[in-house]
XYZ file of C-alpha atoms in Angstrom:
756
model
C 45.375 0.019 10.035
C 46.752 -1.239 6.795
C 48.885 1.740 6.520
C 50.583 1.379 9.867
C 53.739 -0.270 10.469
C 53.388 -4.074 10.431
C 54.989 -4.022 14.197
C 51.861 -1.642 15.114
C 49.856 -4.062 13.094
C 50.930 -7.231 15.324
C 50.308 -5.240 18.358
C 46.753 -4.362 17.631
C 46.190 -7.912 15.858
C 47.084 -9.822 19.014
C 45.211 -7.461 21.206
C 42.103 -7.349 18.918
C 42.496 -11.055 18.780
C 42.230 -11.587 22.449
C 39.339 -9.150 22.529
C 37.547 -10.884 19.830
C 37.885 -14.302 21.642
C 36.338 -12.809 24.783
C 33.778 -10.792 23.187
C 32.468 -14.137 20.883
C 32.504 -15.893 24.430
C 30.605 -13.198 25.760
C 28.252 -13.035 22.680
C 27.618 -16.469 22.696
C 27.004 -16.592 26.731
C 24.640 -13.632 26.141
C 22.747 -15.292 23.206
C 22.374 -18.615 25.222
C 21.372 -17.180 28.521
C 18.920 -14.796 26.847
C 17.337 -17.420 24.658
C 17.037 -19.623 27.894
C 15.391 -16.840 30.138
C 13.079 -15.746 27.460
C 11.902 -19.399 26.738
C 11.616 -19.565 30.398
C 9.777 -16.290 30.932
C 7.458 -17.303 28.051
C 6.679 -20.664 29.386
C 6.262 -18.968 32.727
C 3.696 -16.503 31.383
C 1.853 -19.092 29.928
C 1.556 -21.200 33.035
C 0.521 -18.192 35.130
C -2.108 -17.380 32.571
C -3.302 -21.005 32.489
C -3.547 -20.792 36.319
C -5.167 -17.500 36.445
C -7.652 -18.620 33.962
C -8.318 -21.957 35.260
C -8.835 -20.397 39.002
C -11.450 -17.815 36.850
C -13.239 -20.523 35.376
C -13.263 -22.751 38.934
C -14.280 -19.825 40.876
C -17.515 -18.760 38.219
C -18.666 -22.276 38.123
C -18.578 -22.496 42.136
C -20.606 -19.458 42.116
C -22.961 -20.681 39.440
C -23.187 -24.387 41.470
C -23.707 -22.612 44.610
C -27.050 -20.279 42.728
C -28.114 -23.758 41.130
C -28.299 -25.497 44.464
C -30.280 -22.439 46.154
C -32.737 -22.620 43.486
C -33.084 -26.459 43.591
C -34.104 -26.294 47.179
C -36.633 -22.866 46.796
C -40.122 -23.450 46.867
C -41.099 -20.019 45.472
C -43.279 -21.484 42.507
C -45.073 -24.074 44.516
C -46.573 -21.207 46.481
C -46.921 -18.626 43.626
C -50.685 -18.587 44.259
C -50.252 -18.066 48.235
C -50.153 -14.296 49.416
C -46.913 -12.253 49.667
C -45.472 -13.495 46.229
C -43.908 -10.424 45.439
C -42.039 -10.058 48.765
C -40.750 -13.476 48.216
C -39.599 -13.329 45.060
C -37.472 -9.731 46.248
C -36.177 -11.845 49.241
C -35.164 -14.791 47.199
C -33.426 -12.143 44.714
C -31.676 -10.276 47.847
C -30.650 -13.867 49.083
C -28.838 -14.830 45.339
C -27.112 -11.266 45.488
C -25.617 -12.637 48.779
C -24.027 -15.114 47.714
C -21.168 -13.190 46.447
C -20.013 -9.835 46.657
C -19.466 -9.540 42.668
C -23.040 -10.141 42.022
C -24.226 -6.584 40.847
C -28.081 -7.373 40.678
C -30.277 -10.590 39.512
C -33.094 -10.055 36.877
C -36.203 -12.743 37.372
C -38.437 -12.678 34.327
C -41.801 -14.341 35.392
C -43.203 -15.659 32.078
C -46.791 -16.538 33.465
C -47.219 -12.785 34.625
C -45.105 -11.136 31.825
C -43.148 -9.432 35.030
C -39.412 -8.565 35.308
C -38.300 -8.052 38.906
C -34.804 -6.761 40.074
C -32.738 -7.789 43.077
C -32.689 -3.693 43.748
C -36.683 -4.167 44.923
C -37.936 -2.694 41.525
C -40.460 -4.410 38.817
C -41.216 -3.920 35.480
C -43.837 -4.795 33.279
C -42.552 -6.966 30.291
C -43.560 -3.836 27.886
C -42.261 -1.086 30.399
C -38.484 -2.820 31.108
C -35.989 -0.545 29.145
C -34.078 -3.774 27.809
C -37.084 -6.057 27.022
C -35.541 -6.552 23.513
C -32.814 -7.956 25.012
C -34.837 -10.084 27.494
C -36.977 -11.302 24.522
C -34.185 -12.577 22.689
C -33.187 -15.507 25.387
C -33.399 -18.924 24.563
C -35.970 -20.715 26.582
C -34.582 -24.105 25.488
C -31.216 -23.870 27.397
C -31.564 -24.389 31.077
C -28.084 -22.434 31.712
C -25.806 -20.457 29.721
C -23.873 -17.378 29.584
C -24.556 -14.276 27.495
C -21.841 -12.173 26.014
C -20.535 -9.663 28.214
C -22.082 -6.110 28.243
C -22.030 -2.781 29.855
C -25.304 -2.191 31.906
C -26.316 1.263 33.390
C -27.000 1.715 37.164
C -29.711 2.982 39.160
C -26.878 5.235 40.802
C -25.815 6.432 37.199
C -22.801 5.283 35.428
C -22.057 1.866 33.939
C -21.068 -1.730 34.971
C -19.174 -4.067 32.941
C -21.070 -7.305 33.740
C -21.421 -11.394 32.778
C -25.168 -11.979 32.546
C -25.588 -15.883 33.462
C -28.796 -17.053 32.465
C -30.856 -19.947 34.402
C -34.130 -21.286 33.271
C -36.384 -22.746 35.887
C -37.539 -24.874 36.693
C -34.713 -27.075 35.418
C -35.865 -29.681 32.542
C -39.145 -28.261 31.998
C -40.454 -28.388 28.550
C -41.562 -24.531 29.016
C -39.690 -23.176 31.816
C -41.997 -20.593 34.153
C -39.039 -18.280 34.917
C -35.598 -16.830 33.780
C -32.996 -15.899 36.171
C -30.317 -13.457 35.014
C -27.333 -13.065 37.348
C -25.396 -10.149 36.595
C -21.592 -10.579 37.587
C -19.217 -7.789 37.773
C -16.766 -8.865 35.255
C -13.949 -6.507 36.337
C -13.974 -6.707 40.037
C -14.459 -10.816 39.817
C -11.727 -11.128 37.510
C -9.455 -8.664 39.462
C -10.152 -10.913 42.679
C -8.777 -13.962 40.678
C -5.728 -12.157 39.703
C -4.640 -11.027 42.929
C -4.704 -14.411 44.469
C -2.268 -16.033 41.693
C 1.374 -16.049 42.424
C 2.874 -13.041 40.030
C -0.380 -12.535 38.861
C -0.121 -8.621 38.880
C 3.221 -8.711 36.909
C 1.066 -9.090 33.693
C -1.774 -7.448 31.957
C -4.598 -9.713 31.325
C -7.376 -9.357 29.088
C -10.519 -11.478 28.096
C -12.237 -11.244 24.292
C -15.808 -12.743 23.500
C -15.791 -14.953 20.359
C -16.354 -11.630 18.137
C -13.347 -9.908 19.296
C -14.763 -7.459 21.826
C -12.522 -7.093 24.805
C -14.451 -6.983 27.966
C -12.177 -7.570 30.537
C -8.928 -5.931 31.024
C -6.918 -5.628 34.194
C -5.578 -2.025 33.436
C -9.318 -0.903 31.969
C -7.385 0.771 28.887
C -9.353 -1.282 26.386
C -12.744 -2.164 28.211
C -15.068 -3.137 25.242
C -12.909 -2.499 22.544
C -12.464 -4.503 19.115
C -9.148 -6.440 18.784
C -9.072 -4.759 15.315
C -9.087 -1.514 17.514
C -5.884 -2.067 19.542
C -3.178 -0.875 17.929
C -0.656 -3.549 19.480
C -3.508 -6.359 18.595
C -4.617 -5.435 15.232
C -1.845 -7.360 12.988
C -3.153 -10.658 14.943
C -6.601 -10.435 15.248
C -7.028 -13.250 12.829
C -4.639 -15.892 14.785
C -6.111 -14.866 18.075
C -9.831 -15.575 16.812
C -8.802 -18.727 15.422
C -9.468 -20.255 18.962
C -5.734 -21.857 19.196
C -3.208 -21.160 21.434
C 0.020 -19.174 20.811
C 1.931 -16.255 21.464
C 3.945 -13.373 19.739
C 5.965 -10.432 20.259
C 4.538 -7.024 19.608
C 4.968 -3.311 20.425
C 2.945 -0.881 22.172
C 4.074 2.580 23.184
C 7.472 2.208 22.292
C 7.766 -1.028 24.746
C 8.120 -4.613 23.655
C 5.289 -6.813 24.988
C 5.162 -10.825 25.249
C 1.392 -11.583 24.218
C 0.261 -15.354 25.252
C -2.834 -16.219 24.416
C -5.375 -19.410 24.562
C -9.232 -20.310 23.916
C -11.362 -21.014 26.710
C -12.457 -25.208 26.775
C -15.445 -24.247 28.185
C -16.999 -20.813 27.481
C -16.536 -18.517 23.871
C -13.655 -16.570 25.197
C -10.205 -15.897 24.439
C -7.466 -15.287 27.385
C -4.801 -12.778 26.743
C -2.048 -12.100 28.904
C 0.676 -9.323 28.031
C 4.366 -9.207 29.838
C 6.091 -6.361 29.879
C 9.860 -7.391 28.013
C 11.837 -4.406 29.735
C 11.843 -6.642 32.855
C 13.504 -9.353 31.087
C 15.946 -7.274 28.993
C 17.141 -5.519 32.451
C 18.006 -8.986 34.190
C 20.522 -9.363 30.876
C 22.617 -6.321 31.677
C 24.274 -7.022 34.487
C 26.475 -10.191 33.218
C 27.270 -7.682 29.860
C 28.972 -5.419 32.486
C 31.373 -7.937 33.906
C 31.776 -9.432 30.482
C 32.789 -5.715 29.643
C 35.384 -5.742 32.357
C 36.706 -8.727 31.779
C 37.434 -7.764 28.080
C 39.209 -4.400 28.488
C 41.798 -6.195 31.098
C 42.592 -8.741 28.653
C 42.609 -5.872 25.967
C 45.474 -4.421 28.135
C 47.372 -7.902 28.465
C 46.997 -8.457 25.084
C 48.677 -4.968 24.178
C 51.487 -5.359 26.887
C 52.653 -9.208 25.289
C 52.457 -7.441 21.701
C 54.893 -4.718 22.538
C 57.271 -7.849 23.932
C 56.507 -10.087 20.978
C 56.516 -7.484 18.195
C 59.990 -5.960 19.061
C 62.121 -9.127 18.159
C 60.411 -10.011 14.884
C 60.176 -6.469 13.454
C 63.593 -6.333 13.408
C 64.694 -7.910 9.920
C 62.097 -6.270 7.879
C 63.225 -2.727 9.483
C 66.633 -3.122 7.988
C 65.117 -4.233 4.622
C 63.412 -1.097 4.288
C 66.356 0.665 5.105
C 68.119 -1.214 2.146
C 65.523 0.356 -0.457
C 65.129 3.833 1.363
C 61.578 3.673 1.844
C 60.027 5.938 4.385
C 59.057 4.034 7.939
C 55.596 4.468 10.110
C 53.742 2.769 7.274
C 52.737 -0.596 6.130
C 56.324 -2.341 5.017
C 54.945 -5.072 3.122
C 52.491 -2.508 0.799
C 55.107 0.213 0.216
C 57.787 -2.613 -1.073
C 54.816 -3.773 -3.689
C 53.878 -0.232 -4.327
C 57.232 0.697 -5.044
C 57.661 -2.254 -7.533
C 54.450 -2.060 -9.477
C 53.035 1.144 -9.437
C 53.225 1.737 -13.105
C 51.703 -1.613 -13.904
C 48.627 -1.059 -11.754
C 48.279 2.866 -13.082
C 47.722 1.458 -16.596
C 45.417 -1.642 -15.469
C 43.421 0.984 -13.919
C 43.352 3.084 -16.674
C 42.255 0.643 -18.993
C 39.235 -0.666 -16.617
C 37.702 3.079 -16.381
C 37.979 3.545 -20.297
C 36.531 0.346 -20.983
C 33.611 0.648 -18.551
C 32.782 4.253 -20.015
C 33.116 3.348 -23.472
C 29.477 1.341 -23.730
C 27.654 4.471 -21.734
C 29.733 7.156 -24.167
C 28.691 5.102 -27.072
C 25.003 4.835 -26.142
C 24.962 8.839 -25.195
C 26.607 9.915 -28.113
C 24.772 8.090 -30.443
C 21.142 9.104 -28.749
C 22.809 12.821 -28.956
C 23.737 12.374 -32.732
C 20.172 10.398 -33.543
C 17.504 12.790 -32.232
C 19.325 16.175 -32.081
C 22.695 16.089 -34.134
C 24.309 18.473 -31.137
C 27.944 17.962 -32.623
C 29.846 19.742 -34.865
C 31.679 17.659 -37.471
C 35.187 17.749 -35.774
C 33.711 16.851 -32.085
C 31.520 13.874 -33.886
C 34.614 12.387 -35.392
C 36.451 12.554 -32.447
C 33.484 10.756 -30.538
C 33.611 8.051 -33.171
C 37.246 7.617 -32.950
C 37.256 7.196 -29.319
C 34.233 4.897 -28.932
C 35.090 2.832 -31.927
C 32.008 3.107 -33.534
C 31.407 2.135 -37.405
C 30.892 5.168 -39.354
C 30.597 4.372 -43.260
C 27.561 1.808 -44.681
C 24.065 1.863 -46.118
C 21.897 3.501 -42.671
C 18.137 3.425 -42.535
C 16.268 4.482 -39.682
C 12.958 3.481 -38.587
C 10.795 5.292 -36.032
C 7.873 3.582 -34.094
C 5.373 5.724 -32.245
C 2.683 4.551 -29.811
C -0.830 5.289 -31.009
C -2.351 5.381 -27.666
C 0.569 6.554 -25.577
C -1.723 8.965 -23.425
C -3.914 6.119 -22.832
C -1.156 3.815 -21.653
C 0.566 6.228 -19.579
C -2.740 6.765 -17.554
C -3.537 2.780 -17.149
C 0.037 0.985 -16.697
C 1.420 1.971 -13.362
C 4.847 4.368 -13.046
C 6.328 1.540 -11.529
C 5.907 -0.882 -14.410
C 6.179 1.247 -17.230
C 10.284 1.085 -17.374
C 9.155 -2.911 -17.627
C 7.024 -2.341 -20.566
C 9.937 -0.134 -22.010
C 12.441 -2.813 -21.658
C 10.213 -5.400 -23.197
C 9.305 -3.018 -26.061
C 13.081 -2.752 -26.763
C 14.201 -6.273 -26.439
C 11.053 -7.332 -28.870
C 12.306 -4.641 -31.347
C 16.016 -5.317 -31.076
C 15.875 -9.263 -31.502
C 13.189 -9.209 -34.539
C 15.702 -6.399 -36.171
C 18.600 -8.420 -35.690
C 17.346 -10.950 -38.025
C 17.283 -8.507 -40.874
C 20.419 -6.780 -40.290
C 22.754 -5.082 -38.161
C 20.820 -3.144 -35.387
C 23.189 -0.047 -35.140
C 21.043 1.780 -32.072
C 17.919 1.902 -30.156
C 16.395 4.585 -28.104
C 13.129 5.587 -26.609
C 12.000 9.133 -26.326
C 8.661 9.409 -24.662
C 6.427 7.712 -27.205
C 8.910 7.113 -29.880
C 11.006 4.002 -30.373
C 13.879 3.934 -33.042
C 15.987 1.363 -34.874
C 18.803 2.435 -37.064
C 19.968 -0.440 -39.386
C 23.327 -0.484 -41.009
C 23.815 -2.793 -44.170
C 27.199 -3.512 -45.869
C 28.367 -1.006 -48.305
C 27.350 -1.443 -51.939
C 23.617 -2.690 -50.730
C 20.829 -1.014 -53.082
C 18.900 1.450 -51.093
C 15.455 0.192 -52.277
C 16.629 -3.215 -51.206
C 17.616 -1.843 -47.898
C 14.309 -0.314 -47.284
C 12.151 -3.076 -48.471
C 14.400 -5.107 -45.841
C 13.614 -2.487 -42.992
C 10.054 -2.275 -43.859
C 9.604 -6.206 -43.797
C 11.286 -6.062 -40.009
C 8.811 -2.959 -39.303
C 5.857 -4.557 -40.036
C 6.824 -7.783 -38.082
C 7.907 -5.883 -34.888
C 4.471 -3.655 -34.969
C 2.620 -7.074 -35.356
C 4.761 -8.599 -32.713
C 4.292 -5.815 -30.027
C 0.462 -5.701 -30.976
C -0.110 -9.294 -30.364
C 2.173 -10.001 -27.216
C 2.163 -6.469 -25.525
C -1.051 -5.141 -26.935
C 0.674 -1.979 -28.302
C -0.682 -0.427 -31.509
C 2.380 1.304 -33.198
C 2.825 3.496 -36.514
C 6.447 2.902 -38.297
C 7.900 5.511 -40.270
C 10.882 4.066 -42.471
C 13.490 6.689 -43.616
C 15.395 6.892 -46.924
C 19.163 5.535 -47.025
C 22.342 7.475 -46.075
C 25.896 6.567 -46.037
C 27.604 7.944 -42.839
C 26.359 7.598 -39.482
C 26.764 11.303 -39.092
C 23.875 11.758 -41.159
C 21.696 9.774 -39.202
C 19.681 12.615 -37.815
C 18.176 13.489 -41.486
C 17.145 9.748 -41.509
C 15.323 10.318 -38.089
C 13.445 13.504 -39.038
C 12.640 11.299 -42.409
C 11.291 8.869 -40.272
C 8.993 11.313 -37.925
C 7.687 13.221 -41.039
C 6.979 9.938 -42.763
C 4.511 9.450 -39.846
C 3.389 12.827 -39.642
C 2.331 13.123 -43.312
C 0.797 9.878 -43.937
C -2.057 10.400 -40.681
C -1.853 6.885 -39.949
C -2.352 5.524 -36.258
C -1.532 1.997 -37.224
C 0.986 0.518 -39.797
C 4.000 1.208 -41.561
C 5.002 4.585 -43.762
C 7.825 5.134 -45.803
C 8.960 8.354 -46.672
C 8.135 9.461 -49.958
C 11.018 9.978 -52.783
C 9.866 13.276 -53.568
C 10.346 14.597 -49.940
C 13.987 13.118 -50.229
C 15.154 16.461 -49.065
C 12.527 17.774 -47.254
C 12.401 21.125 -45.491
C 13.036 21.488 -41.439
C 9.739 20.488 -40.341
C 7.288 23.947 -39.061
C 7.683 23.061 -35.263
C 9.888 20.744 -33.356
C 9.005 17.520 -31.740
C 9.423 19.644 -28.345
C 7.355 22.903 -29.516
C 4.561 20.014 -30.600
C 4.350 18.090 -27.395
C 4.355 21.429 -25.518
C 1.345 22.292 -28.030
C -0.205 19.012 -27.288
C -0.011 19.567 -23.353
C -2.256 22.737 -23.441
C -4.904 20.716 -25.579
C -5.080 17.643 -23.441
C -5.553 20.158 -20.515
C -8.533 21.475 -22.452
C -6.959 25.074 -21.970
C -8.263 26.599 -25.354
C -6.843 30.296 -24.469
C -3.231 29.042 -23.691
C -3.438 26.497 -26.741
C -4.118 29.391 -29.114
C -1.593 31.951 -27.415
C 1.199 29.148 -28.045
C 0.334 28.587 -31.699
C 0.357 32.380 -32.545
C 3.730 32.282 -30.765
C 4.972 29.009 -33.071
C 3.810 30.857 -36.098
C 5.355 34.352 -35.357
C 8.563 31.953 -34.522
C 8.138 30.090 -38.197
C 7.827 33.087 -39.958
C 11.029 34.935 -38.413
C 13.110 31.974 -39.321
C 11.582 31.475 -42.667
C 11.492 34.587 -44.341
C 12.534 33.467 -47.601
C 10.621 30.073 -47.899
C 8.011 31.340 -50.389
C 4.605 29.720 -50.071
C 5.686 26.170 -49.177
C 7.272 27.000 -45.790
C 3.873 28.303 -44.156
C 1.730 25.688 -46.064
C 4.080 22.534 -44.426
C 3.286 24.328 -41.050
C -0.065 24.485 -41.647
C -0.354 20.856 -42.590
C 1.878 19.881 -39.426
C -0.973 21.352 -36.956
C -3.782 19.819 -39.278
C -2.170 16.408 -38.596
C -1.682 17.404 -35.052
C -5.740 18.633 -34.663
C -6.396 15.235 -36.884
C -4.445 12.864 -34.368
C -6.638 14.393 -31.600
C -9.903 13.946 -33.113
C -9.378 10.300 -33.572
C -7.818 9.328 -30.499
C -10.895 11.152 -28.725
C -13.234 9.983 -31.485
C -14.435 13.327 -32.016
C -16.430 14.583 -35.145
C -14.594 16.688 -37.919
C -17.460 19.160 -38.225
C -17.389 19.923 -34.717
C -14.039 20.874 -34.383
C -12.613 21.909 -37.862
C -14.099 25.833 -37.450
C -15.769 26.786 -40.684
C -14.499 23.862 -42.915
C -16.362 21.250 -42.275
C -14.400 17.943 -42.743
C -10.478 16.990 -43.256
C -10.578 16.802 -46.930
C -12.105 20.035 -47.339
C -9.200 21.873 -44.932
C -6.651 20.126 -46.797
C -8.240 21.481 -50.171
C -8.168 24.786 -48.613
C -4.526 24.859 -47.211
C -3.600 23.355 -51.026
C -4.847 26.327 -52.639
C -2.693 28.686 -50.778
C -5.144 31.117 -49.698
C -3.976 33.924 -47.411
C -2.289 32.934 -44.838
C -4.022 34.916 -42.058
C -7.261 33.464 -43.070
C -5.502 29.941 -42.571
C -3.699 30.557 -39.406
C -7.242 32.017 -38.126
C -9.096 28.858 -39.349
C -6.605 26.680 -37.410
C -6.697 28.871 -34.163
C -10.300 28.557 -34.388
C -9.913 24.490 -34.567
C -7.749 24.450 -31.787
C -10.120 26.454 -29.352
C -12.854 24.082 -30.743
C -10.927 20.891 -29.966
C -9.694 22.031 -26.549
C -13.349 22.704 -25.943
C -14.575 19.177 -27.043
C -11.881 17.565 -25.086
C -12.479 19.373 -21.763
C -16.706 18.553 -22.618
C -15.760 14.994 -23.426
C -13.540 14.490 -20.304
C -16.226 16.128 -17.960
C -18.715 13.911 -19.414
C -16.563 10.798 -18.662
C -15.894 11.927 -14.776
C -19.374 12.093 -14.415
C -20.259 8.736 -15.736
C -17.866 7.318 -14.022
C -18.770 9.133 -10.772
C -22.502 7.870 -11.128
C -21.555 4.258 -11.947
C -19.397 4.254 -8.617
C -22.312 5.773 -6.836
C -25.159 3.940 -8.268
C -23.313 0.605 -7.271
C -22.506 1.849 -3.642
C -25.963 2.254 -3.403
C -27.117 -1.101 -4.916
C -24.799 -2.585 -2.615
C -24.405 -0.493 0.596
C -25.100 -4.059 2.670
C -22.201 -6.254 1.090
C -18.740 -5.861 1.687
C -17.475 -2.699 0.087
C -13.692 -1.696 -0.916
C -11.804 0.492 -3.756
C -10.563 -3.174 -5.234
C -13.858 -4.188 -5.417
C -15.806 -1.314 -6.955
C -13.092 -0.811 -9.082
C -13.022 -4.339 -10.504
C -17.225 -3.654 -10.959
C -17.529 -0.317 -12.251
C -14.024 -0.509 -14.452
C -13.103 2.721 -12.837
C -9.440 2.898 -11.606
C -8.684 3.217 -7.586
C -7.220 6.406 -7.577
C -9.800 8.007 -9.704
C -12.722 6.703 -7.585
C -11.012 8.416 -4.688
C -10.384 11.779 -6.779
C -13.890 12.214 -8.039
C -15.253 11.522 -5.022
C -13.128 14.014 -3.088
C -13.704 16.569 -5.953
C -17.761 15.936 -5.938
C -18.252 15.411 -2.572
C -15.567 16.990 -0.578
C -15.035 13.733 1.831
C -13.264 10.954 1.755
C -14.143 7.115 -0.133
C -14.671 5.595 3.432
C -16.932 8.742 4.657
C -18.892 8.486 1.564
C -19.705 4.902 2.115
C -20.729 5.059 5.685
C -22.700 8.261 4.946
C -24.926 6.120 2.245
C -25.029 3.569 5.036
C -26.161 5.493 7.745
C -28.725 7.125 5.639
C -30.341 3.537 4.871
C -29.787 2.519 8.866
C -31.855 5.773 9.709
C -34.653 4.800 7.561
C -34.690 1.245 9.260
C -34.500 2.580 12.729
C -37.525 5.129 11.963
C -39.625 2.610 9.958
C -39.206 -0.768 11.473
C -38.618 -2.697 14.863
C -35.755 -4.349 13.915
C -33.091 -4.810 16.459
C -29.661 -2.818 16.854
C -27.677 -5.608 15.344
C -30.080 -6.754 12.795
C -30.029 -2.898 11.111
C -26.152 -2.884 11.735
C -26.295 -6.445 9.292
C -28.321 -4.972 6.803
C -26.271 -2.083 5.938
C -23.309 -3.519 5.964
C -21.622 -3.211 9.591
C -20.694 -6.599 10.979
C -19.342 -4.966 14.280
C -22.285 -3.700 16.384
C -20.462 -1.483 18.373
C -18.469 0.302 15.746
C -22.036 0.933 13.828
C -23.258 2.686 17.126
C -20.130 4.814 16.855
C -20.401 5.652 13.277
C -23.882 6.314 13.958
C -23.726 8.774 16.545
C -21.001 10.579 14.779
C -23.477 11.390 11.875
C -26.702 11.734 13.538
C -25.676 12.863 16.727
C -27.812 9.629 18.532
C -27.336 6.280 19.495
C -30.118 3.981 17.180
C -31.733 3.040 20.582
C -31.810 6.894 21.489
C -33.274 7.764 18.074
C -35.851 4.687 18.715
C -36.610 6.332 22.035
C -37.276 9.586 20.326
C -39.628 8.114 17.994
C -41.781 6.458 20.407
C -42.301 9.310 22.368
C -43.002 11.442 19.262
């Protein structure tokens, strides 16, 4: 729009302003109205839930009171010795059942006769009753209480969701003679209450017990499921079970739901009400349509008014555009400004781009110059002039190498490694700048380099000693604060920044020839003009990868390829060239020996020790004999690393498995086991998958179910006791997992054992 004529802008601006005012008013109205309606809907939903739950509890209390009145008037126990006792028992149970259409049946347990009577006209000896374990768990010290809801098999087949009401009779007796268990049809009982509450059927109601098990659900979708198993309630389980009162928004099957919950003041239940939020949103659409129509009408009026107003206001500016011979149909003010300041803006933009790119160009150029030396001399001169880098001076390079790079890479998470590199660089630069001008820093895999620049005329020995002091302080500080163990290599000196790649090679060579894993090594004077190393850093890294994988065949084949390439490049090198190659490979082997704590005699094939190997190489015997010894050593090294890694993996797997077998009854998670065994979480999952072809959770459940089967077969413990003993805190979940592993429920397995 800014490129258009000011007249067009004025027209559109007036129209847009009109539309904006109406739109803001509409949004404000919508927001205010929607908030008010939402609060009304929430309050209405909670009030409806309270009315429903209050009616439900009153209905339940009235049913219980009616039964209690009947029992107080009953003289069954006074005539127990008289004839027809059994007939009167069944008659009494049928009368209790007749009190309400929602009483499924009644259990009557005569403690003297140890007999259980059912309102269906059936009686059992206590030992023959299929649910005797449940009856024996009743508390004789309570006169009246309600048990958690449960499923009960019926004589006609299928199951009923019931709420058992326990009444000890006679009342206020020290030792009750009998126990009545009235089983209410939970779902029908609640549905009847909901159907009599205004707007009650617009919401979905659920009732959960104190363990979080839903035993009543008006839509029957989640009967006898735990809150943790219901997707749209999982995240709010703790808040719901806190026995407080509240509400929250959630989503189920792509639909928004408003969920209100409250704890029962009388029973250990939690009531939940779910209201479809889509009804609320539908009620708000109608005002929006009206607002849209008004906005469009005002927009049309605004455009018509703008045409009339802008015609008179635009005429002076149109004449000015003609005087400057500028094209019309675009923003007149911008056209005049562009005409007057075009060259100034172009110069400023060019300068800004050059400044922004200078820092990046400087760093990239010096990185390539230091580690790769990829520039021709003329090209390097042009870069130096472009980025303004100091060329002359006394330069010294120090290269730091992480002694345990592979271990650190495995222990430090990938997302934290950049933070460690940043800390590494900052510490090194801060200390280095106290000893001289730090010209450049870089990180290349396990290596970190600093280039010091001293003023012209500084003695080479003095510069090297200063850098050595800085390197010692840096290695000590990094070991103390970041727990990094480093070896540092100090180069000689040069007088031009174009020669710093030679210093980099000298620093790396100093580390390689020193054999150190921690400390500072200086480039020896007699090696001031070293030959090009036998293999490049890239080639060394490639060979190291095959060794770390334990692939002896591939490592030996790659070593032969490197040796053939080396001989092709050094045909005139005499004996010193191959000897340097051999020592470089030997140094690489020794580094792995130290890192993996391997014995020299097991790896240095046919030689014995590192010293013996060095003497053999120094005596310059046949080249083919030396390369054969190195190939055999590389193969032995790969076998040893592979064997050690397998042993370590087996040891770690054994530690994990032993801990799970010892603590299967406790809470188990990857975090807990990792902390107790020292094995990483990712490695635990990988080891279990590789050795047992299953997941961590299935492996733990398998061990727990094995222990549970033994308890079922060897003890008379109840199901919930066995579940707790093997680490399951939810009995229904335990039964589900038990059946998935054994094909039977614990009760079915107990029954099979009794019959057997």
